[in-house]
Amino acid sequence: MIGNNSKVINEIESLQKKCAQKTEVVLSLSKELSVTQSEVNKWKAIAENFERNLAQVEFSLQTLTKADVKDLRSDCKVLRQKIARYEVETFYKIGDAQENYDTREGAKDMPKSIAINDSNIFIENLEKLTNKNSQLQKDLQALLCEKEELICDRDSLNRKIERLSQELTYLLNGDSNRIIDDIDGLIAENRYLKAQLKNAEEETGLTRATLKKYHKMIKNKIKVSLTDNATKSNGNRISAYDAEQIHKVIGSKALDLSNCDYSSLMELLLDLCNDRQIALAHQRNSNKILGERIVELDAKILHMNCTEKSPSRLSPRSPFTHADVGIQYDFQDLQNV
């Protein structure tokens, strides 16, 4: 029992020693922590001071650069004024020197080399000034032309604005001087006329192409006929056929046709088929335009019936009685072939 108590006492003493050591370590760590915290605060203050100084330096540099730019601009302006003044003074000096040179031209005591050098310098300066003057005159003329064009455009726009404002006042007030009652009808009619104009342009292009093609065919036919007349003495052989002769040539069994004749017939048939296809495409286009016009008019009539308006408000300038746009082709020749 006494031995156990002594062991417990020894353990308690060792634990007390360890606890004293731990407390010393904790105290030393707390001291180091306080020191490091103070250093951190110190470095933070230094960093804030450095940032503040950097911002002040940047602001001072910006102000200095702005002041330098202003000074440079003012210096450039002063230098330009000095240069212009110097050019004017040199111009007047050159004129005076030229006059003095003309007056002293017959003087014998003036050295020839100096006179020649001065005259060359004066002539060069005078040529430079004349070139500058001509360039300035050209620039001034171009500016005047641009000004006149802008004035004309401005006047035309003002006139358009006045007309539009006048028509708007007529429409809003219900005046009898207004252009037309039905603006939608006018827009639809404008679309229809644009489509017709486009269709007519396509027609002209196709007719020009066909004319060129037939012109080439006529030239080739004339050349072939001349060569046949020069080389063949047995008789004239038909080298090209028109649309009326194709049926007769194919139907007659008495004629002895060669490969050249059959090839010419095939070329002519192909040309006729191409022409008919072009005509059909053009007719489809015109029918499409007419269909769009009919749809627009039907929609307009339905809208007017729904709003209980009178049918007299339709545009009297575009009555839809019958419309036939495009080229009507006779397919009798093709059927006969």
mmCIF file of C-alpha atoms in Angstrom:
data_model
loop_
_atom_site.group_PDB
_atom_site.id
_atom_site.type_symbol
_atom_site.label_atom_id
_atom_site.label_comp_id
_atom_site.label_asym_id
_atom_site.label_seq_id
_atom_site.Cartn_x
_atom_site.Cartn_y
_atom_site.Cartn_z
ATOM 1 C CA MET A 1 0.000 0.000 0.000
ATOM 2 C CA ILE A 2 2.795 2.362 0.841
ATOM 3 C CA GLY A 3 4.542 1.430 -2.431
ATOM 4 C CA ASN A 4 1.409 2.246 -4.452
ATOM 5 C CA ASN A 5 1.082 5.643 -2.793
ATOM 6 C CA SER A 6 4.689 6.472 -3.585
ATOM 7 C CA LYS A 7 4.134 5.554 -7.256
ATOM 8 C CA VAL A 8 1.053 7.750 -7.442
ATOM 9 C CA ILE A 9 2.937 10.638 -5.850
ATOM 10 C CA ASN A 10 5.764 10.219 -8.329
ATOM 11 C CA GLU A 11 3.346 10.200 -11.249
ATOM 12 C CA ILE A 12 1.620 13.320 -9.938
ATOM 13 C CA GLU A 13 4.948 15.090 -9.649
ATOM 14 C CA SER A 14 5.918 14.108 -13.202
ATOM 15 C CA LEU A 15 2.557 15.297 -14.497
ATOM 16 C CA GLN A 16 2.975 18.589 -12.662
ATOM 17 C CA LYS A 17 6.404 19.024 -14.252
ATOM 18 C CA LYS A 18 4.952 18.306 -17.697
ATOM 19 C CA CYS A 19 2.113 20.749 -17.080
ATOM 20 C CA ALA A 20 4.601 23.411 -16.037
ATOM 21 C CA GLN A 21 6.595 22.774 -19.199
ATOM 22 C CA LYS A 22 3.432 23.022 -21.367
ATOM 23 C CA THR A 23 2.446 26.259 -19.708
ATOM 24 C CA GLU A 24 5.886 27.683 -20.424
ATOM 25 C CA VAL A 25 5.585 26.608 -24.074
ATOM 26 C CA VAL A 26 2.119 28.181 -24.334
ATOM 27 C CA LEU A 27 3.392 31.414 -22.812
ATOM 28 C CA SER A 28 6.313 31.509 -25.267
ATOM 29 C CA LEU A 29 3.957 30.809 -28.191
ATOM 30 C CA SER A 30 1.587 33.554 -27.063
ATOM 31 C CA LYS A 31 4.511 35.986 -26.895
ATOM 32 C CA GLU A 32 5.647 34.978 -30.405
ATOM 33 C CA LEU A 33 2.077 35.308 -31.679
ATOM 34 C CA SER A 34 1.800 38.811 -30.274
ATOM 35 C CA VAL A 35 5.147 39.714 -31.855
ATOM 36 C CA THR A 36 4.110 38.333 -35.247
ATOM 37 C CA GLN A 37 0.745 40.111 -35.027
ATOM 38 C CA SER A 38 2.502 43.380 -34.336
ATOM 39 C CA GLU A 39 4.816 42.767 -37.305
ATOM 40 C CA VAL A 40 1.830 41.979 -39.541
ATOM 41 C CA ASN A 41 0.134 45.185 -38.496
ATOM 42 C CA LYS A 42 3.340 47.060 -39.149
ATOM 43 C CA TRP A 43 3.685 45.581 -42.650
ATOM 44 C CA LYS A 44 0.038 46.337 -43.370
ATOM 45 C CA ALA A 45 0.590 49.960 -42.421
ATOM 46 C CA ILE A 46 3.692 50.049 -44.623
ATOM 47 C CA ALA A 47 1.746 48.553 -47.577
ATOM 48 C CA GLU A 48 -1.107 51.046 -47.156
ATOM 49 C CA ASN A 49 1.382 53.884 -47.010
ATOM 50 C CA PHE A 50 3.097 52.563 -50.130
ATOM 51 C CA GLU A 51 -0.222 52.304 -52.027
ATOM 52 C CA ARG A 52 -1.121 55.829 -50.966
ATOM 53 C CA ASN A 53 2.239 57.123 -52.159
ATOM 54 C CA LEU A 54 1.867 55.224 -55.449
ATOM 55 C CA ALA A 55 -1.567 56.752 -56.074
ATOM 56 C CA GLN A 56 -0.166 60.213 -55.349
ATOM 57 C CA VAL A 57 2.732 59.589 -57.736
ATOM 58 C CA GLU A 58 0.351 58.380 -60.497
ATOM 59 C CA PHE A 59 -1.866 61.420 -60.029
ATOM 60 C CA SER A 60 1.114 63.739 -60.131
ATOM 61 C CA LEU A 61 2.427 62.007 -63.275
ATOM 62 C CA GLN A 62 -0.964 62.344 -64.988
ATOM 63 C CA THR A 63 -1.154 66.022 -64.122
ATOM 64 C CA LEU A 64 2.415 66.530 -65.333
ATOM 65 C CA THR A 65 1.726 64.723 -68.612
ATOM 66 C CA LYS A 66 -1.439 66.755 -69.195
ATOM 67 C CA ALA A 67 0.464 69.943 -68.508
ATOM 68 C CA ASP A 68 3.245 68.804 -70.848
ATOM 69 C CA VAL A 69 0.717 68.006 -73.583
ATOM 70 C CA LYS A 70 -0.873 71.415 -73.200
ATOM 71 C CA ASP A 71 2.526 73.071 -73.322
ATOM 72 C CA LEU A 72 3.502 71.079 -76.405
ATOM 73 C CA ARG A 73 0.264 71.975 -78.144
ATOM 74 C CA SER A 74 0.731 75.626 -77.375
ATOM 75 C CA ASP A 75 4.341 75.405 -78.544
ATOM 76 C CA CYS A 76 3.229 73.720 -81.776
ATOM 77 C CA LYS A 77 0.651 76.420 -82.331
ATOM 78 C CA VAL A 78 3.245 79.123 -81.743
ATOM 79 C CA LEU A 79 5.686 77.382 -84.080
ATOM 80 C CA ARG A 80 3.025 77.109 -86.796
ATOM 81 C CA GLN A 81 2.295 80.793 -86.458
ATOM 82 C CA LYS A 82 6.016 81.560 -86.647
ATOM 83 C CA ILE A 83 6.384 79.359 -89.728
ATOM 84 C CA ALA A 84 3.454 81.041 -91.445
ATOM 85 C CA ARG A 85 4.831 84.460 -90.526
ATOM 86 C CA TYR A 86 8.258 83.439 -91.774
ATOM 87 C CA GLU A 87 6.797 82.202 -95.072
ATOM 88 C CA VAL A 88 4.943 85.473 -95.562
ATOM 89 C CA GLU A 89 8.047 87.482 -94.718
ATOM 90 C CA THR A 90 10.178 85.390 -97.065
ATOM 91 C CA PHE A 91 7.590 85.861 -99.802
ATOM 92 C CA TYR A 92 7.696 89.617 -99.382
ATOM 93 C CA LYS A 93 11.490 89.551 -99.093
ATOM 94 C CA ILE A 94 11.714 87.522 -102.276
ATOM 95 C CA GLY A 95 9.486 90.024 -104.058
ATOM 96 C CA ASP A 96 11.541 92.964 -102.820
ATOM 97 C CA ALA A 97 14.785 91.219 -103.671
ATOM 98 C CA GLN A 98 13.488 90.405 -107.123
ATOM 99 C CA GLU A 99 12.595 94.037 -107.673
ATOM 100 C CA ASN A 100 15.985 95.140 -106.381
ATOM 101 C CA TYR A 101 17.643 92.580 -108.588
ATOM 102 C CA ASP A 102 15.749 93.870 -111.621
ATOM 103 C CA THR A 103 16.803 97.442 -110.818
ATOM 104 C CA ARG A 104 20.427 96.464 -110.242
ATOM 105 C CA GLU A 105 20.621 94.103 -113.191
ATOM 106 C CA GLY A 106 22.810 96.461 -115.212
ATOM 107 C CA ALA A 107 25.239 97.188 -112.358
ATOM 108 C CA LYS A 108 28.815 96.228 -113.200
ATOM 109 C CA ASP A 109 30.241 95.972 -109.683
ATOM 110 C CA MET A 110 27.898 93.073 -108.640
ATOM 111 C CA PRO A 111 29.576 89.649 -108.863
ATOM 112 C CA LYS A 112 28.006 87.322 -111.396
ATOM 113 C CA SER A 113 28.146 84.183 -109.244
ATOM 114 C CA ILE A 114 26.262 85.798 -106.342
ATOM 115 C CA ALA A 115 23.625 87.170 -108.704
ATOM 116 C CA ILE A 116 23.107 83.753 -110.327
ATOM 117 C CA ASN A 117 22.787 81.976 -106.958
ATOM 118 C CA ASP A 118 20.340 84.550 -105.620
ATOM 119 C CA SER A 119 18.235 84.352 -108.763
ATOM 120 C CA ASN A 120 18.122 80.544 -108.599
ATOM 121 C CA ILE A 121 17.060 80.637 -104.946
ATOM 122 C CA PHE A 122 14.411 83.243 -105.688
ATOM 123 C CA ILE A 123 13.079 81.255 -108.637
ATOM 124 C CA GLU A 124 12.861 78.041 -106.581
ATOM 125 C CA ASN A 125 11.029 79.763 -103.748
ATOM 126 C CA LEU A 126 8.726 81.450 -106.207
ATOM 127 C CA GLU A 127 7.910 78.134 -107.893
ATOM 128 C CA LYS A 128 7.165 76.534 -104.518
ATOM 129 C CA LEU A 129 4.851 79.364 -103.568
ATOM 130 C CA THR A 130 3.080 79.235 -106.932
ATOM 131 C CA ASN A 131 2.554 75.479 -106.551
ATOM 132 C CA LYS A 132 1.135 75.975 -103.068
ATOM 133 C CA ASN A 133 -1.134 78.710 -104.354
ATOM 134 C CA SER A 134 -2.442 76.530 -107.197
ATOM 135 C CA GLN A 135 -3.046 73.627 -104.801
ATOM 136 C CA LEU A 136 -4.934 75.892 -102.419
ATOM 137 C CA GLN A 137 -7.045 77.213 -105.296
ATOM 138 C CA LYS A 138 -7.903 73.659 -106.350
ATOM 139 C CA ASP A 139 -8.847 72.728 -102.787
ATOM 140 C CA LEU A 140 -10.986 75.836 -102.510
ATOM 141 C CA GLN A 141 -12.750 75.004 -105.782
ATOM 142 C CA ALA A 142 -13.439 71.447 -104.614
ATOM 143 C CA LEU A 143 -14.839 72.732 -101.322
ATOM 144 C CA LEU A 144 -17.070 75.174 -103.182
ATOM 145 C CA CYS A 145 -18.380 72.367 -105.412
ATOM 146 C CA GLU A 146 -19.099 70.190 -102.383
ATOM 147 C CA LYS A 147 -20.835 73.106 -100.720
ATOM 148 C CA GLU A 148 -23.061 73.634 -103.775
ATOM 149 C CA GLU A 149 -23.969 69.930 -103.870
ATOM 150 C CA LEU A 150 -24.823 69.956 -100.175
ATOM 151 C CA ILE A 151 -26.944 73.080 -100.639
ATOM 152 C CA CYS A 152 -28.840 71.423 -103.516
ATOM 153 C CA ASP A 153 -29.423 68.261 -101.450
ATOM 154 C CA ARG A 154 -30.585 70.353 -98.515
ATOM 155 C CA ASP A 155 -33.038 72.315 -100.686
ATOM 156 C CA SER A 156 -34.457 69.126 -102.223
ATOM 157 C CA LEU A 157 -34.901 67.548 -98.778
ATOM 158 C CA ASN A 158 -36.579 70.687 -97.486
ATOM 159 C CA ARG A 159 -38.977 70.643 -100.427
ATOM 160 C CA LYS A 160 -39.784 66.978 -99.815
ATOM 161 C CA ILE A 161 -40.393 67.649 -96.129
ATOM 162 C CA GLU A 162 -42.700 70.552 -96.951
ATOM 163 C CA ARG A 163 -44.695 68.447 -99.405
ATOM 164 C CA LEU A 164 -44.994 65.559 -96.957
ATOM 165 C CA SER A 165 -46.084 67.852 -94.126
ATOM 166 C CA GLN A 166 -48.667 69.465 -96.404
ATOM 167 C CA GLU A 167 -50.074 66.115 -97.501
ATOM 168 C CA LEU A 168 -50.170 64.901 -93.897
ATOM 169 C CA THR A 169 -52.130 67.977 -92.868
ATOM 170 C CA TYR A 170 -54.529 67.364 -95.772
ATOM 171 C CA LEU A 171 -55.024 63.739 -94.731
ATOM 172 C CA LEU A 172 -55.458 64.532 -91.040
ATOM 173 C CA ASN A 173 -57.891 67.385 -91.694
ATOM 174 C CA GLY A 174 -59.848 65.496 -94.344
ATOM 175 C CA ASP A 175 -59.245 68.147 -96.945
ATOM 176 C CA SER A 176 -60.367 67.588 -100.532
ATOM 177 C CA ASN A 177 -56.891 68.480 -101.815
ATOM 178 C CA ARG A 178 -55.376 65.247 -100.534
ATOM 179 C CA ILE A 179 -53.787 62.918 -103.053
ATOM 180 C CA ILE A 180 -55.828 59.765 -102.583
ATOM 181 C CA ASP A 181 -58.242 58.278 -100.080
ATOM 182 C CA ASP A 182 -56.910 54.733 -100.082
ATOM 183 C CA ILE A 183 -53.197 54.590 -99.240
ATOM 184 C CA ASP A 184 -53.217 50.768 -99.031
ATOM 185 C CA GLY A 185 -54.552 50.567 -102.557
ATOM 186 C CA LEU A 186 -51.861 52.933 -103.743
ATOM 187 C CA ILE A 187 -49.156 50.785 -102.093
ATOM 188 C CA ALA A 188 -50.579 47.600 -103.613
ATOM 189 C CA GLU A 189 -50.762 49.217 -107.028
ATOM 190 C CA ASN A 190 -47.165 50.373 -106.674
ATOM 191 C CA ARG A 191 -46.074 46.804 -105.882
ATOM 192 C CA TYR A 192 -47.992 45.492 -108.883
ATOM 193 C CA LEU A 193 -46.413 48.073 -111.182
ATOM 194 C CA LYS A 194 -42.942 47.239 -109.855
ATOM 195 C CA ALA A 195 -43.546 43.560 -110.550
ATOM 196 C CA GLN A 196 -44.740 44.399 -114.069
ATOM 197 C CA LEU A 197 -41.659 46.558 -114.623
ATOM 198 C CA LYS A 198 -39.391 43.724 -113.500
ATOM 199 C CA ASN A 199 -41.259 41.318 -115.769
ATOM 200 C CA ALA A 200 -40.870 43.721 -118.697
ATOM 201 C CA GLU A 201 -37.132 44.002 -118.038
ATOM 202 C CA GLU A 202 -36.857 40.213 -118.077
ATOM 203 C CA GLU A 203 -38.799 40.158 -121.351
ATOM 204 C CA THR A 204 -36.441 42.654 -122.930
ATOM 205 C CA GLY A 205 -33.449 40.609 -121.813
ATOM 206 C CA LEU A 206 -34.921 37.427 -123.269
ATOM 207 C CA THR A 207 -35.819 39.116 -126.546
ATOM 208 C CA ARG A 208 -32.327 40.532 -126.842
ATOM 209 C CA ALA A 209 -30.813 37.112 -126.226
ATOM 210 C CA THR A 210 -33.082 35.492 -128.837
ATOM 211 C CA LEU A 211 -32.317 38.250 -131.343
ATOM 212 C CA LYS A 212 -28.595 37.724 -130.863
ATOM 213 C CA LYS A 213 -29.027 33.978 -131.263
ATOM 214 C CA TYR A 214 -31.060 34.288 -134.466
ATOM 215 C CA HIS A 215 -28.645 36.883 -135.798
ATOM 216 C CA LYS A 216 -25.810 34.392 -135.331
ATOM 217 C CA MET A 217 -27.888 31.665 -136.958
ATOM 218 C CA ILE A 218 -28.568 33.901 -139.980
ATOM 219 C CA LYS A 219 -24.878 34.688 -140.323
ATOM 220 C CA ASN A 220 -23.981 30.989 -140.125
ATOM 221 C CA LYS A 221 -26.660 30.167 -142.685
ATOM 222 C CA ILE A 222 -25.333 32.791 -145.086
ATOM 223 C CA LYS A 223 -21.784 31.469 -144.679
ATOM 224 C CA VAL A 224 -22.887 27.865 -145.217
ATOM 225 C CA SER A 225 -24.909 28.810 -148.298
ATOM 226 C CA LEU A 226 -21.935 30.657 -149.776
ATOM 227 C CA THR A 227 -19.609 27.730 -149.174
ATOM 228 C CA ASP A 228 -22.150 25.303 -150.661
ATOM 229 C CA ASN A 229 -22.539 27.467 -153.761
ATOM 230 C CA ALA A 230 -18.771 27.644 -154.176
ATOM 231 C CA THR A 231 -17.960 23.965 -153.628
ATOM 232 C CA LYS A 232 -21.007 22.029 -154.881
ATOM 233 C CA SER A 233 -22.186 22.043 -158.509
ATOM 234 C CA ASN A 234 -24.884 19.297 -158.412
ATOM 235 C CA GLY A 235 -27.418 21.520 -156.705
ATOM 236 C CA ASN A 236 -28.160 23.520 -153.637
ATOM 237 C CA ARG A 237 -28.520 21.393 -150.472
ATOM 238 C CA ILE A 238 -30.658 22.728 -147.669
ATOM 239 C CA SER A 239 -28.439 23.190 -144.591
ATOM 240 C CA ALA A 240 -30.908 24.881 -142.246
ATOM 241 C CA TYR A 241 -34.684 24.758 -141.942
ATOM 242 C CA ASP A 242 -37.276 27.057 -140.587
ATOM 243 C CA ALA A 243 -40.231 26.124 -138.449
ATOM 244 C CA GLU A 244 -42.636 25.794 -141.416
ATOM 245 C CA GLN A 245 -40.410 23.392 -143.410
ATOM 246 C CA ILE A 246 -39.722 20.895 -140.625
ATOM 247 C CA HIS A 247 -43.051 19.118 -140.917
ATOM 248 C CA LYS A 248 -42.770 18.835 -144.699
ATOM 249 C CA VAL A 249 -39.176 17.585 -144.586
ATOM 250 C CA ILE A 250 -39.913 14.913 -141.993
ATOM 251 C CA GLY A 251 -43.199 13.869 -143.605
ATOM 252 C CA SER A 252 -41.789 13.493 -147.119
ATOM 253 C CA LYS A 253 -40.147 10.123 -147.794
ATOM 254 C CA ALA A 254 -38.801 11.008 -151.207
ATOM 255 C CA LEU A 255 -36.043 13.294 -149.962
ATOM 256 C CA ASP A 256 -32.632 11.832 -149.355
ATOM 257 C CA LEU A 257 -31.416 13.581 -146.207
ATOM 258 C CA SER A 258 -27.850 13.438 -145.002
ATOM 259 C CA ASN A 259 -26.431 13.498 -141.494
ATOM 260 C CA CYS A 260 -25.810 17.252 -141.826
ATOM 261 C CA ASP A 261 -29.495 17.805 -142.597
ATOM 262 C CA TYR A 262 -30.584 15.699 -139.615
ATOM 263 C CA SER A 263 -28.162 17.554 -137.329
ATOM 264 C CA SER A 264 -29.482 20.921 -138.519
ATOM 265 C CA LEU A 265 -33.041 19.701 -137.921
ATOM 266 C CA MET A 266 -32.142 18.547 -134.425
ATOM 267 C CA GLU A 267 -30.468 21.890 -133.636
ATOM 268 C CA LEU A 268 -33.529 23.764 -134.829
ATOM 269 C CA LEU A 269 -35.831 21.533 -132.772
ATOM 270 C CA LEU A 270 -33.698 22.085 -129.699
ATOM 271 C CA ASP A 271 -33.783 25.852 -130.241
ATOM 272 C CA LEU A 272 -37.575 25.756 -130.579
ATOM 273 C CA CYS A 273 -37.905 23.692 -127.402
ATOM 274 C CA ASN A 274 -35.660 26.123 -125.509
ATOM 275 C CA ASP A 275 -37.703 29.085 -126.756
ATOM 276 C CA ARG A 276 -40.943 27.419 -125.670
ATOM 277 C CA GLN A 277 -39.481 26.618 -122.246
ATOM 278 C CA ILE A 278 -38.386 30.240 -121.819
ATOM 279 C CA ALA A 279 -41.848 31.407 -122.865
ATOM 280 C CA LEU A 280 -43.507 29.030 -120.391
ATOM 281 C CA ALA A 281 -41.251 30.204 -117.568
ATOM 282 C CA HIS A 282 -42.059 33.803 -118.398
ATOM 283 C CA GLN A 283 -45.782 33.055 -118.544
ATOM 284 C CA ARG A 284 -45.594 31.328 -115.151
ATOM 285 C CA ASN A 285 -43.872 34.379 -113.712
ATOM 286 C CA SER A 286 -46.531 36.701 -115.074
ATOM 287 C CA ASN A 287 -49.297 34.413 -113.778
ATOM 288 C CA LYS A 288 -47.628 34.447 -110.363
ATOM 289 C CA ILE A 289 -47.618 38.248 -110.370
ATOM 290 C CA LEU A 290 -51.290 38.321 -111.356
ATOM 291 C CA GLY A 291 -52.117 35.790 -108.619
ATOM 292 C CA GLU A 292 -50.432 37.950 -105.989
ATOM 293 C CA ARG A 293 -52.381 40.948 -107.274
ATOM 294 C CA ILE A 294 -55.665 38.987 -107.067
ATOM 295 C CA VAL A 295 -54.864 37.861 -103.498
ATOM 296 C CA GLU A 296 -54.150 41.445 -102.462
ATOM 297 C CA LEU A 297 -57.401 42.670 -104.001
ATOM 298 C CA ASP A 298 -59.405 39.853 -102.367
ATOM 299 C CA ALA A 299 -57.891 40.663 -98.972
ATOM 300 C CA LYS A 300 -58.671 44.321 -99.510
ATOM 301 C CA ILE A 301 -62.287 43.598 -100.453
ATOM 302 C CA LEU A 302 -62.733 41.347 -97.408
ATOM 303 C CA HIS A 303 -61.265 44.030 -95.147
ATOM 304 C CA MET A 304 -63.600 46.635 -96.617
ATOM 305 C CA ASN A 305 -66.618 44.355 -96.207
ATOM 306 C CA CYS A 306 -65.672 43.633 -92.614
ATOM 307 C CA THR A 307 -65.289 47.297 -91.745
ATOM 308 C CA GLU A 308 -68.550 48.164 -93.600
ATOM 309 C CA LYS A 309 -66.944 50.551 -96.005
ATOM 310 C CA SER A 310 -68.283 51.406 -99.402
ATOM 311 C CA PRO A 311 -66.599 49.752 -102.423
ATOM 312 C CA SER A 312 -66.200 53.167 -104.047
ATOM 313 C CA ARG A 313 -63.059 53.737 -101.918
ATOM 314 C CA LEU A 314 -61.103 51.374 -104.120
ATOM 315 C CA SER A 315 -58.592 53.086 -106.352
ATOM 316 C CA PRO A 316 -60.432 54.022 -109.585
ATOM 317 C CA ARG A 317 -57.183 54.060 -111.470
ATOM 318 C CA SER A 318 -56.631 50.274 -111.264
ATOM 319 C CA PRO A 319 -59.900 48.411 -112.057
ATOM 320 C CA PHE A 320 -59.326 44.681 -112.136
ATOM 321 C CA THR A 321 -61.353 43.615 -115.153
ATOM 322 C CA HIS A 322 -58.839 41.637 -117.142
ATOM 323 C CA ALA A 323 -55.045 41.470 -116.996
ATOM 324 C CA ASP A 324 -52.925 39.849 -119.613
ATOM 325 C CA VAL A 325 -49.204 40.204 -118.945
ATOM 326 C CA GLY A 326 -46.479 38.489 -120.897
ATOM 327 C CA ILE A 327 -46.062 37.112 -124.386
ATOM 328 C CA GLN A 328 -48.708 34.771 -125.777
ATOM 329 C CA TYR A 329 -47.081 32.043 -127.797
ATOM 330 C CA ASP A 330 -48.636 29.936 -130.498
ATOM 331 C CA PHE A 331 -47.711 26.281 -129.992
ATOM 332 C CA GLN A 332 -49.168 25.145 -133.316
ATOM 333 C CA ASP A 333 -45.776 24.847 -134.969
ATOM 334 C CA LEU A 334 -44.415 22.707 -132.124
ATOM 335 C CA GLN A 335 -47.482 20.459 -132.202
ATOM 336 C CA ASN A 336 -47.102 20.035 -135.942
ATOM 337 C CA VAL A 337 -43.447 19.038 -135.436
#
